[in-house]
Coordinates of C-alpha atoms in Angstrom, one line a residue:
X285 CA -0.2 -0.2 0.1
X286 CA 1.1 3.5 -0.5
X287 CA 2.3 5.7 2.2
X288 CA -0.8 7.8 2.0
X289 CA -3.4 4.6 2.4
X290 CA -1.5 3.1 5.1
X291 CA -3.9 2.6 8.2
X292 CA -3.0 1.3 11.4
X293 CA -3.7 -2.7 11.7
X294 CA -3.8 -5.2 14.5
X295 CA -1.6 -8.3 14.1
X296 CA -3.1 -11.1 12.2
X297 CA -4.3 -14.2 14.2
X298 CA -1.1 -16.8 14.7
X299 CA -0.3 -19.0 17.1
X300 CA 1.7 -17.3 20.3
X301 CA 4.9 -19.5 19.2
X302 CA 4.7 -17.8 15.7
X303 CA 4.0 -14.4 16.8
X304 CA 7.4 -12.8 17.5
X305 CA 9.3 -15.4 15.0
X306 CA 11.6 -14.0 12.4
X307 CA 10.3 -13.8 8.8
X308 CA 13.0 -11.6 6.9
X309 CA 16.1 -12.5 5.1
X310 CA 18.6 -12.8 7.6
X311 CA 21.1 -10.5 5.6
X312 CA 18.7 -7.5 6.5
X313 CA 19.8 -5.4 9.5
X314 CA 16.3 -4.2 10.0
X315 CA 15.6 -7.3 11.6
X316 CA 17.2 -5.5 14.8
X317 CA 14.2 -3.3 15.2
X318 CA 11.5 -5.4 13.9
X319 CA 12.0 -9.1 15.0
X320 CA 11.5 -10.9 18.6
X321 CA 9.6 -10.2 21.5
X322 CA 12.0 -7.8 22.6
X323 CA 11.4 -5.6 19.7
X324 CA 7.7 -5.0 20.4
X325 CA 8.1 -1.6 21.5
X326 CA 9.8 -0.8 18.3
X327 CA 7.2 -2.4 16.4
X328 CA 4.6 -0.4 18.5
X329 CA 6.3 2.7 17.4
X330 CA 6.1 1.6 13.5
X331 CA 2.5 0.6 14.1
X332 CA 1.6 4.2 15.5
X333 CA 2.9 5.6 11.8
X334 CA 0.2 2.9 9.8
X335 CA 3.0 0.2 9.2
X336 CA 1.5 -3.3 9.1
X337 CA 2.7 -6.8 9.6
X338 CA 3.5 -7.1 6.0
X339 CA 5.5 -4.0 6.2
X340 CA 7.3 -5.1 9.0
X341 CA 8.3 -8.4 7.4
X342 CA 9.6 -6.5 4.4
X343 CA 13.1 -4.9 3.5
X344 CA 13.3 -1.5 5.0
X345 CA 14.1 1.0 2.2
X346 CA 14.9 4.9 3.4
X347 CA 13.8 7.6 1.0
X348 CA 15.9 10.7 1.9
X349 CA 14.1 13.6 0.7
X350 CA 15.4 17.2 0.8
X351 CA 12.1 18.8 -0.3
X352 CA 11.6 22.4 0.4
X353 CA 10.0 25.6 -0.8
X354 CA 13.4 27.2 -0.7
X355 CA 14.2 26.6 -4.2
X356 CA 12.4 25.4 -7.5
X357 CA 14.8 22.7 -7.6
X358 CA 13.3 20.7 -4.9
X359 CA 9.8 22.2 -4.5
X360 CA 8.2 19.2 -6.2
X361 CA 10.4 16.5 -4.7
X362 CA 7.5 15.3 -2.3
X363 CA 5.7 14.3 -5.5
X364 CA 8.7 12.4 -6.9
X365 CA 9.4 10.6 -3.7
X366 CA 6.0 9.6 -3.5
X367 CA 6.2 8.0 -6.9
X368 CA 9.2 6.2 -5.7
X369 CA 7.7 5.0 -2.4
X370 CA 4.8 3.6 -4.6
X371 CA 7.5 1.5 -6.4
X372 CA 9.1 0.5 -3.3
X373 CA 5.8 -0.7 -1.9
X374 CA 4.8 -2.4 -5.0
X375 CA 7.9 -4.4 -5.3
X376 CA 7.5 -5.6 -1.6
X377 CA 9.6 -3.1 0.2
X378 CA 8.7 -1.0 3.6
X379 CA 9.6 2.5 2.4
X380 CA 10.5 5.2 5.1
X381 CA 10.7 8.7 4.0
X382 CA 12.8 11.1 6.0
X383 CA 13.9 14.7 5.6
X384 CA 17.1 16.4 5.0
X385 CA 18.2 19.9 4.0
X386 CA 18.9 21.7 1.0
X387 CA 20.4 25.3 0.2
X388 CA 19.6 26.9 -2.9
X389 CA 22.7 28.0 -4.7
X390 CA 21.0 30.3 -7.0
X391 CA 19.4 32.3 -4.1
X392 CA 22.1 32.4 -1.9
X393 CA 24.6 33.4 -4.9
X394 CA 26.7 36.5 -4.4
X395 CA 25.5 36.8 -0.6
X396 CA 27.3 35.6 2.5
X397 CA 25.0 32.8 2.7
X398 CA 26.5 31.1 -0.3
X399 CA 29.3 29.8 2.1
X400 CA 26.6 27.2 3.4
X401 CA 26.2 25.4 -0.1
X402 CA 29.4 23.4 0.3
X403 CA 28.7 22.6 3.8
X404 CA 25.2 21.4 3.0
X405 CA 26.9 18.7 0.7
X406 CA 28.6 17.4 3.8
X407 CA 25.6 17.9 6.2
X408 CA 23.3 15.8 3.4
X409 CA 25.8 13.0 3.3
X410 CA 26.1 13.0 7.3
X411 CA 22.5 13.0 7.8
X412 CA 21.4 10.4 5.3
X413 CA 24.5 8.2 6.9
X414 CA 22.9 8.9 10.6
X415 CA 19.6 8.0 9.9
X416 CA 19.9 5.2 8.0
X417 CA 22.5 3.9 10.5
X418 CA 20.5 4.7 13.5
X419 CA 17.3 3.3 12.2
X420 CA 18.8 0.0 10.6
X421 CA 17.8 0.6 7.3
X422 CA 18.5 -2.1 4.6
X423 CA 18.4 0.1 1.6
X424 CA 18.3 3.8 0.2
X425 CA 16.4 5.8 -2.9
X426 CA 18.1 8.9 -2.6
X427 CA 16.3 11.8 -3.9
X428 CA 18.0 15.0 -5.0
X429 CA 17.1 18.4 -6.6
X430 CA 19.5 21.5 -6.2
X431 CA 23.3 21.1 -7.0
X432 CA 24.8 19.9 -3.4
X433 CA 21.9 17.6 -3.0
X434 CA 23.3 15.5 -5.6
X435 CA 26.8 14.7 -4.5
X436 CA 25.6 14.5 -0.8
X437 CA 23.2 11.9 -1.6
X438 CA 25.8 9.9 -3.8
X439 CA 28.4 10.3 -1.0
X440 CA 25.8 8.8 1.7
X441 CA 25.1 6.1 -0.6
X442 CA 28.7 5.0 -1.2
X443 CA 29.5 5.7 2.7
X444 CA 26.8 3.6 3.7
X445 CA 27.2 0.8 1.3
X446 CA 23.5 0.0 1.5
X447 CA 21.9 -1.2 -2.0
X448 CA 20.9 2.0 -3.2
X449 CA 19.2 3.7 -6.4
X450 CA 20.2 7.5 -6.9
X451 CA 16.9 9.5 -8.0
X452 CA 17.2 12.9 -9.6
X453 CA 14.3 15.4 -9.3
X454 CA 14.7 16.6 -12.9
X455 CA 15.3 20.2 -14.4
X456 CA 13.4 23.0 -15.0
X457 CA 12.2 23.8 -18.3
X458 CA 13.8 27.2 -20.3
X459 CA 11.8 30.2 -20.1
X460 CA 11.3 32.4 -23.1
X461 CA 12.6 36.2 -23.9
X462 CA 12.8 38.0 -26.9
X463 CA 12.1 34.7 -28.9
X464 CA 14.7 32.5 -27.3
X465 CA 15.2 29.7 -24.8
X466 CA 16.6 31.4 -21.6
X467 CA 17.5 30.1 -18.0
X468 CA 18.9 31.7 -14.8
X469 CA 22.5 32.1 -16.2
X470 CA 20.8 35.1 -18.5
X471 CA 19.4 36.8 -15.6
X472 CA 22.7 36.8 -14.0
X473 CA 24.4 37.9 -17.1
X474 CA 21.5 40.5 -17.5
X475 CA 22.8 42.1 -14.1
X476 CA 26.2 42.8 -15.8
X477 CA 24.5 44.1 -19.1
X478 CA 22.2 46.3 -17.0
X479 CA 25.4 47.7 -15.0
X480 CA 26.9 48.7 -18.4
X481 CA 24.0 50.2 -19.6
X482 CA 23.4 47.4 -22.3
X483 CA 20.0 46.5 -20.8
X484 CA 17.4 48.8 -19.6
X485 CA 14.8 48.3 -16.4
X486 CA 12.2 46.9 -18.6
X487 CA 14.0 44.2 -20.2
X488 CA 15.8 43.1 -17.0
X489 CA 12.5 42.9 -15.2
X490 CA 11.0 40.7 -18.1
X491 CA 14.0 38.6 -18.3
X492 CA 13.7 38.2 -14.5
X493 CA 9.8 37.2 -14.9
X494 CA 10.1 34.6 -17.5
X495 CA 13.5 32.8 -17.1
X496 CA 12.3 30.3 -14.5
X497 CA 8.7 29.0 -15.5
X498 CA 8.1 26.1 -13.0
X499 CA 9.5 23.5 -10.9
X500 CA 13.3 21.7 -11.3
X501 CA 16.9 22.4 -11.2
X502 CA 18.5 24.9 -13.5
X503 CA 18.2 23.7 -17.2
X504 CA 21.6 23.9 -18.7
X505 CA 24.6 21.5 -18.3
X506 CA 25.1 23.3 -14.8
X507 CA 26.2 21.5 -11.7
X508 CA 22.7 19.7 -11.0
X509 CA 22.4 18.3 -14.6
X510 CA 26.0 17.4 -14.8
X511 CA 25.9 15.3 -11.6
X512 CA 22.9 13.8 -12.9
X513 CA 24.1 12.7 -15.8
X514 CA 27.4 11.6 -14.2
X515 CA 25.0 9.4 -11.9
X516 CA 24.4 7.3 -14.8
X517 CA 28.0 7.3 -15.8
X518 CA 29.0 5.7 -12.5
X519 CA 26.4 3.1 -12.6
X520 CA 24.6 4.4 -9.4
X521 CA 21.4 5.3 -11.6
X522 CA 19.9 3.7 -14.3
X523 CA 20.6 5.0 -18.0
X524 CA 18.2 7.3 -19.2
X525 CA 17.0 8.6 -15.7
X526 CA 18.9 11.9 -15.5
X527 CA 17.1 14.0 -18.6
X528 CA 13.2 13.7 -18.1
X529 CA 12.0 17.2 -17.0
X530 CA 10.9 18.0 -13.5
X531 CA 7.4 18.4 -14.5
X532 CA 7.0 15.7 -17.3
X533 CA 4.9 12.4 -16.4
X534 CA 8.2 10.5 -17.3
X535 CA 10.0 11.9 -14.2
X536 CA 7.4 10.0 -12.2
X537 CA 7.7 6.8 -14.1
X538 CA 11.3 7.1 -13.5
X539 CA 10.9 7.6 -9.9
X540 CA 8.5 4.8 -9.5
X541 CA 11.1 2.4 -11.5
X542 CA 13.8 3.5 -9.1
X543 CA 11.4 2.4 -6.2
X544 CA 11.2 -1.0 -7.7
X545 CA 14.9 -1.3 -8.7
X546 CA 15.9 -0.8 -5.1
X547 CA 14.0 -3.7 -4.1
X548 CA 15.9 -5.8 -6.7
X549 CA 19.0 -4.6 -5.4
X550 CA 18.4 -5.7 -1.9
X551 CA 17.3 -9.4 -3.4
X552 CA 20.6 -9.7 -5.2
X553 CA 22.6 -7.8 -2.6
X554 CA 24.1 -5.0 -5.2
X555 CA 25.7 -2.5 -3.4
X556 CA 27.7 0.7 -4.6
X557 CA 31.0 -1.3 -3.8
X558 CA 30.0 -3.7 -6.4
X559 CA 29.5 -1.2 -9.1
X560 CA 32.2 1.5 -8.3
X561 CA 35.9 1.0 -9.7
X562 CA 38.6 3.0 -11.0
X563 CA 36.7 2.6 -14.4
X564 CA 33.6 3.9 -13.4
X565 CA 35.4 7.1 -12.4
X566 CA 37.1 7.4 -15.8
X567 CA 33.6 6.9 -17.4
X568 CA 32.4 9.9 -15.4
X569 CA 35.0 12.2 -16.2
X570 CA 34.8 11.3 -19.7
X571 CA 31.4 12.1 -19.8
X572 CA 31.8 15.5 -17.7
X573 CA 34.4 16.6 -20.3
X574 CA 32.5 15.4 -23.4
X575 CA 29.2 17.2 -22.5
X576 CA 31.0 20.3 -21.1
X577 CA 29.9 19.9 -17.4
X578 CA 30.4 21.8 -14.5
X579 CA 34.0 22.5 -12.9
X580 CA 32.2 21.3 -9.5
X581 CA 32.1 17.7 -10.7
X582 CA 35.7 17.8 -10.3
X583 CA 35.4 18.7 -6.4
X584 CA 32.4 16.0 -6.3
X585 CA 34.0 13.2 -8.1
X586 CA 37.0 13.6 -6.1
X587 CA 34.9 13.3 -3.0
X588 CA 33.0 10.4 -4.3
X589 CA 36.0 8.4 -5.3
X590 CA 37.6 9.0 -1.7
X591 CA 34.4 7.7 -0.4
X592 CA 34.5 4.6 -2.3
X593 CA 38.3 4.1 -1.9
X594 CA 39.0 4.8 -5.4
X595 CA 42.5 6.2 -6.3
X596 CA 41.8 9.4 -8.3
X597 CA 43.7 12.5 -8.5
X598 CA 43.1 16.1 -9.8
X599 CA 45.6 15.5 -12.9
X600 CA 43.4 12.5 -13.9
X601 CA 40.8 14.9 -15.2
X602 CA 43.1 16.6 -17.4
X603 CA 44.4 13.4 -18.8
X604 CA 41.2 12.1 -19.8
X605 CA 39.9 15.5 -21.0
X606 CA 42.9 15.8 -23.5
X607 CA 41.8 12.6 -25.2
X608 CA 38.0 13.0 -25.0
X609 CA 36.7 15.5 -27.5
X610 CA 33.9 18.1 -26.4
X611 CA 30.8 16.8 -28.5
X612 CA 27.9 18.3 -26.9
X613 CA 27.1 22.2 -26.9
X614 CA 25.0 22.9 -24.1
X615 CA 24.5 25.9 -21.8
X616 CA 26.6 27.8 -20.7
X617 CA 28.9 27.4 -23.6
X618 CA 26.0 26.8 -25.9
X619 CA 22.3 27.7 -26.1
X620 CA 20.6 24.3 -25.5
X621 CA 19.5 22.8 -22.4
X622 CA 18.9 19.2 -20.8
X623 CA 15.2 19.1 -22.4
X624 CA 17.0 19.3 -25.6
X625 CA 19.3 16.4 -24.9
X626 CA 16.4 14.5 -23.7
X627 CA 14.3 14.8 -26.8
X628 CA 17.4 13.1 -28.5
X629 CA 17.5 10.1 -26.0
X630 CA 19.2 11.7 -23.2
X631 CA 22.6 10.8 -21.5
X632 CA 22.8 7.2 -23.3
X633 CA 23.1 9.1 -26.6
X634 CA 26.3 10.8 -25.5
X635 CA 27.6 7.6 -23.6
X636 CA 26.9 5.4 -26.7
X637 CA 29.1 7.8 -28.9
X638 CA 31.9 7.6 -26.4
X639 CA 31.8 4.0 -25.9
X640 CA 31.7 3.1 -29.7
X641 CA 35.0 5.5 -30.1
X642 CA 36.8 3.6 -27.4
X643 CA 36.4 6.4 -25.0
X644 CA 34.2 4.7 -22.5
X645 CA 34.2 1.6 -20.5
X646 CA 31.0 -0.3 -21.6
X647 CA 32.0 -3.5 -19.4
X648 CA 31.1 -1.3 -16.0
X649 CA 28.3 -2.8 -13.9
X650 CA 25.4 -0.6 -13.4
X651 CA 22.6 -0.5 -10.7
X652 CA 20.4 -2.8 -12.7
X653 CA 22.9 -5.6 -12.3
X654 CA 23.6 -5.4 -16.1
X655 CA 26.6 -3.5 -17.8
X656 CA 26.6 -0.1 -19.5
X657 CA 26.6 -1.8 -23.0
X658 CA 24.0 -4.1 -22.1
X659 CA 21.8 -1.3 -21.0
X660 CA 22.4 0.5 -24.1
X661 CA 21.6 -2.4 -26.0
X662 CA 18.4 -2.9 -24.1
X663 CA 17.4 0.6 -24.4
X664 CA 17.7 0.2 -28.5
X665 CA 15.7 -3.1 -28.3
X666 CA 13.0 -1.2 -26.3
X667 CA 12.7 1.9 -28.9
X668 CA 13.9 4.1 -26.1
X669 CA 17.4 5.0 -27.7
X670 CA 17.0 5.8 -31.5
X671 CA 19.9 4.6 -33.8
X672 CA 22.4 7.0 -33.9
X673 CA 22.2 7.3 -37.5
X674 CA 18.8 8.9 -37.0
X675 CA 20.0 11.5 -34.3
X676 CA 20.4 14.8 -36.0
X677 CA 21.1 18.2 -33.7
X678 CA 23.0 21.3 -34.1
X679 CA 24.6 21.1 -30.6
X680 CA 25.5 17.2 -30.4
X681 CA 28.6 16.2 -32.8
X682 CA 30.4 13.0 -33.7
X683 CA 33.4 12.2 -31.7
X684 CA 35.5 12.4 -35.0
X685 CA 33.9 16.0 -35.9
X686 CA 33.8 17.2 -32.3
X687 CA 32.8 20.4 -31.1
X688 CA 36.3 21.1 -29.6
X689 CA 39.0 18.3 -30.0
X690 CA 39.5 18.3 -26.5
X691 CA 37.2 18.1 -23.4
X692 CA 35.9 20.9 -21.4
X693 CA 37.9 20.4 -18.2
X694 CA 41.3 21.7 -17.7
X695 CA 43.4 21.6 -15.2
X696 CA 46.2 24.5 -14.8
X697 CA 49.3 24.4 -12.6
X698 CA 52.1 26.6 -12.1
X699 CA 53.7 28.7 -9.3
X700 CA 50.2 30.4 -8.8
X701 CA 48.5 26.7 -8.4
X702 CA 51.0 24.0 -7.1
X703 CA 48.2 21.9 -6.5
X704 CA 46.0 22.7 -9.6
X705 CA 43.3 24.8 -10.4
X706 CA 40.2 24.1 -12.8
X707 CA 38.8 25.5 -15.7
X708 CA 36.0 24.8 -18.0
X709 CA 36.6 26.0 -21.4
X710 CA 33.3 27.4 -22.9
X711 CA 35.2 29.1 -25.6
X712 CA 38.6 28.3 -27.6
X713 CA 41.1 25.7 -26.3
X714 CA 43.9 27.8 -27.4
X715 CA 42.8 30.6 -24.9
X716 CA 46.0 32.8 -23.7
X717 CA 45.8 35.9 -21.4
X718 CA 48.5 37.9 -19.8
X719 CA 47.5 40.9 -17.6
X720 CA 47.8 42.9 -14.4
X721 CA 46.2 41.4 -11.3
X722 CA 43.6 43.3 -9.6
X723 CA 43.3 41.7 -6.3
X724 CA 40.1 41.5 -3.9
X725 CA 39.9 39.7 -0.5
X726 CA 36.3 38.7 -1.2
X727 CA 33.6 38.6 -3.7
X728 CA 31.7 41.6 -2.7
X729 CA 34.8 43.7 -3.6
X730 CA 35.1 42.2 -6.8
X731 CA 31.5 42.2 -7.8
X732 CA 31.6 46.1 -7.2
X733 CA 34.6 46.5 -9.1
X734 CA 33.0 44.9 -12.1
X735 CA 29.5 46.8 -11.5
X736 CA 31.0 50.2 -11.2
X737 CA 32.3 50.1 -14.5
X738 CA 36.1 49.9 -13.2
X739 CA 37.1 46.9 -15.2
X740 CA 39.3 47.0 -18.2
X741 CA 40.2 44.8 -21.2
X742 CA 43.2 42.6 -20.1
X743 CA 42.5 42.9 -16.2
X744 CA 42.8 39.3 -14.1
X745 CA 40.5 39.6 -11.3
X746 CA 42.2 37.5 -8.3
X747 CA 39.5 36.8 -5.7
X748 CA 41.1 35.1 -2.5
X749 CA 40.1 33.8 1.0
X750 CA 37.0 32.1 -0.5
X751 CA 38.6 28.7 -0.4
X752 CA 37.0 25.7 1.7
X753 CA 38.6 26.8 5.0
X754 CA 39.2 30.5 4.2
X755 CA 35.7 31.2 3.1
X756 CA 34.9 29.0 4.7
X757 CA 32.6 27.0 2.2
X758 CA 34.2 27.8 -1.0
X759 CA 31.4 30.0 -2.3
X760 CA 30.4 30.0 -6.0
X761 CA 31.0 33.1 -8.0
X762 CA 28.3 33.3 -10.7
X763 CA 27.3 36.4 -9.8
X764 CA 30.9 38.1 -10.4
X765 CA 31.6 35.8 -13.5
X766 CA 28.3 36.5 -15.1
X767 CA 28.6 40.4 -14.6
X768 CA 31.8 40.0 -16.2
X769 CA 30.5 38.5 -19.4
X770 CA 27.4 40.9 -19.2
X771 CA 29.7 43.6 -19.2
X772 CA 31.2 42.4 -22.5
X773 CA 34.5 41.0 -21.3
X774 CA 33.9 37.3 -22.0
X775 CA 37.2 36.8 -23.8
X776 CA 39.3 39.8 -22.7
X777 CA 39.4 39.5 -19.0
X778 CA 40.3 36.6 -16.7
X779 CA 39.4 35.6 -13.3
X780 CA 40.9 33.5 -10.7
X781 CA 39.9 32.3 -7.2
X782 CA 40.4 29.9 -4.4
X783 CA 36.5 29.7 -4.3
X784 CA 34.2 27.8 -7.0
X785 CA 32.0 28.7 -10.0
X786 CA 28.6 27.8 -10.8
X787 CA 28.2 25.4 -13.5
X788 CA 26.7 28.1 -15.4
X789 CA 30.0 30.2 -15.4
X790 CA 31.5 30.7 -18.9
X791 CA 34.4 32.6 -20.0
X792 CA 38.2 32.2 -19.0
X793 CA 37.2 31.7 -15.1
X794 CA 39.7 29.5 -13.1
X795 CA 38.7 28.3 -9.7
X796 CA 40.0 25.7 -6.9
X797 CA 43.1 27.4 -7.0
X798 CA 45.0 25.3 -4.4
X799 CA 46.6 25.6 -1.9
X800 CA 44.3 28.2 -0.9
X801 CA 45.0 31.6 0.4
X802 CA 44.0 30.8 4.0
X803 CA 46.7 28.0 4.2
X804 CA 49.4 30.1 2.9
X805 CA 49.0 29.5 -1.0
X806 CA 50.6 31.5 -3.3
X807 CA 47.4 33.3 -4.5
X808 CA 47.4 35.0 -1.1
X809 CA 50.9 36.6 -1.9
X810 CA 49.7 38.5 -5.3
X811 CA 49.7 42.2 -5.2
X812 CA 47.8 44.8 -7.5
X813 CA 49.8 44.9 -10.8
X814 CA 51.4 41.6 -10.6
X815 CA 51.4 40.0 -14.1
X816 CA 49.5 37.0 -14.4
X817 CA 49.5 34.3 -17.2
X818 CA 46.8 31.9 -18.2
X819 CA 47.8 29.7 -20.9
X820 CA 45.4 27.0 -21.5
X821 CA 47.6 25.0 -24.1
X822 CA 50.3 24.7 -21.6
X823 CA 47.8 24.0 -18.9
X824 CA 49.8 26.9 -16.9
X825 CA 48.6 29.7 -14.2
X826 CA 51.4 31.5 -13.1
X827 CA 52.8 35.0 -11.9
X828 CA 55.9 37.0 -12.9
X829 CA 57.5 36.2 -9.9
X830 CA 60.5 34.5 -9.1
X831 CA 60.8 31.8 -6.1
X832 CA 62.9 34.2 -4.2
X833 CA 60.3 37.1 -4.6
X834 CA 57.6 34.7 -3.7
X835 CA 59.6 33.2 -0.5
X836 CA 60.3 37.0 0.6
X837 CA 56.5 37.5 0.4
X838 CA 55.8 34.3 2.2
X839 CA 58.0 35.5 4.9
X840 CA 56.1 38.9 5.4
X841 CA 52.3 37.3 4.7
X842 CA 50.2 37.3 7.7
X843 CA 46.7 35.3 6.9
X844 CA 43.7 37.0 8.2
X845 CA 42.0 36.2 11.1
X846 CA 39.1 33.3 10.9
X847 CA 35.9 35.1 9.7
X848 CA 33.8 33.2 12.2
X849 CA 34.8 31.9 15.8
X850 CA 31.5 29.7 16.3
X851 CA 28.9 27.8 15.1
X852 CA 28.8 25.8 11.7
X853 CA 30.8 27.9 9.6
X854 CA 33.7 27.9 12.3
X855 CA 33.4 24.2 12.4
X856 CA 33.8 23.6 8.7
X857 CA 36.4 26.0 8.4
X858 CA 38.6 23.7 10.7
X859 CA 37.4 20.2 8.9
X860 CA 37.6 20.9 5.5
X861 CA 40.1 19.4 3.1
X862 CA 41.9 20.9 0.0
X863 CA 39.9 21.5 -2.8
X864 CA 42.6 19.5 -4.8
X865 CA 41.3 16.5 -2.9
X866 CA 37.4 17.3 -3.1
X867 CA 37.1 19.6 -0.2
X868 CA 36.0 16.3 2.0
X869 CA 35.8 16.4 5.6
X870 CA 35.3 12.7 6.5
X871 CA 38.2 12.4 8.9
X872 CA 39.3 9.0 7.6
X873 CA 39.8 10.3 3.8
X874 CA 41.4 13.8 4.5
X875 CA 44.9 14.1 3.1
X876 CA 45.1 18.0 3.7

């Protein structure tokens, strides 16, 4: 029965000797709270919530749900979770929904509140781990909407290693403005255009009112859609599950199938540790680079690999990106959105092209128990994946005639980023830039510089003290980067930071600079006017200072005081590791 239909029922008439006998598979740890005479108080609590004898003899499946009115990404997730619950119940499981948090990246963007975003990834993972551990759950269907929900839920599934299926809430449909598709990114860029006098009050107001027409995560290949796509590549979600829109009936069919599938995972004892290998993560990176996915995926994949015990380094992203062409031209680099990809067949279309070119490991297992290659064949046989020769789109390219010969993710190193920095190439792979540093100690000062028209061609905007520890929380900078682009400087101004960028950022914007300023990284030593070089072909991020000059500045450097001395931000300022290792907080996994 569904959660809504459950009513309290009395135990069936059985002999006293059988009344408390075990009925569950001995592998299920929920037996600890449902079986035996000594668990009568526990069963009594379950009965108060409408669970009956059939439920109590079934596998207990947790459905962590970050539904909230805080963001359109999550506002519909109760309905998505209900569909998954129906699937679990129909398949013979005992679904138990519980809540966790979310932070709206778009609404907190450009404010002090954005410092909570990356922290929420950790809190989500920790909270799901705690509830599933404390309540002795047997399996999970992890529901996710906004950006940090996705890696948080995936981290929890990997850490608990319970049979799990990942369930994305789907993306928003594009809005319409001036006869073209728009997303929230065009609104952020509109702010920059408005500051430059290129957009008037009425147009900005119209753009604001039309960009986000309903529920769902931001529509381009930004962080949420990138991580949803990656969940398929990792095998933690069924192929084809990432792309159905949030408010489409197909999204609820996906949710119900996820509920059914998790019970199959329980029956076959199929766990994340059975699926995740080094090859799985190579697949994820290949897909990320081929679709022009968010730089945040670098951070999150490093964290997921650490949870899974898979050896993965930031250098692996550049190595795989160099051999994997960019074949999808979606926002922010292009104009198309996730729904456009869905209409072609979704993420499997891209995976198939990569696999046939030898750039994707088709032999990796998925949550269905079948390999990627077998799942693609099944989708083709069922008519859910059209033949490749029938797919024509102006934003999807053959591997041998790609949009760009290399993938979108670039890892830069040099005397400004000894441990690496991350850039997503949304323009030309051959970008080279030299210019004077304009140094800011926080995002707000940089934003004021851009909005007051002080920005000049050739500038290299440096924003520091925004790293995992220094921020703390490694704020995303879509407000600043979009304002730079909106002001007409997409190709002639670079920006670098020890913070992060939204998946919607475009242009020569370099984030995750490590080590960060707060721990003595070279980005903390730059001064106004220093000549900075960004050289994508050479993968270089450097400042025109000798080792001796940098050493002299380091001797005189005084790190700023910690911005918070109490509360959750102070705690995570202490606990975060380096961005170069995924900014993880799990104490057994941290390297820095």
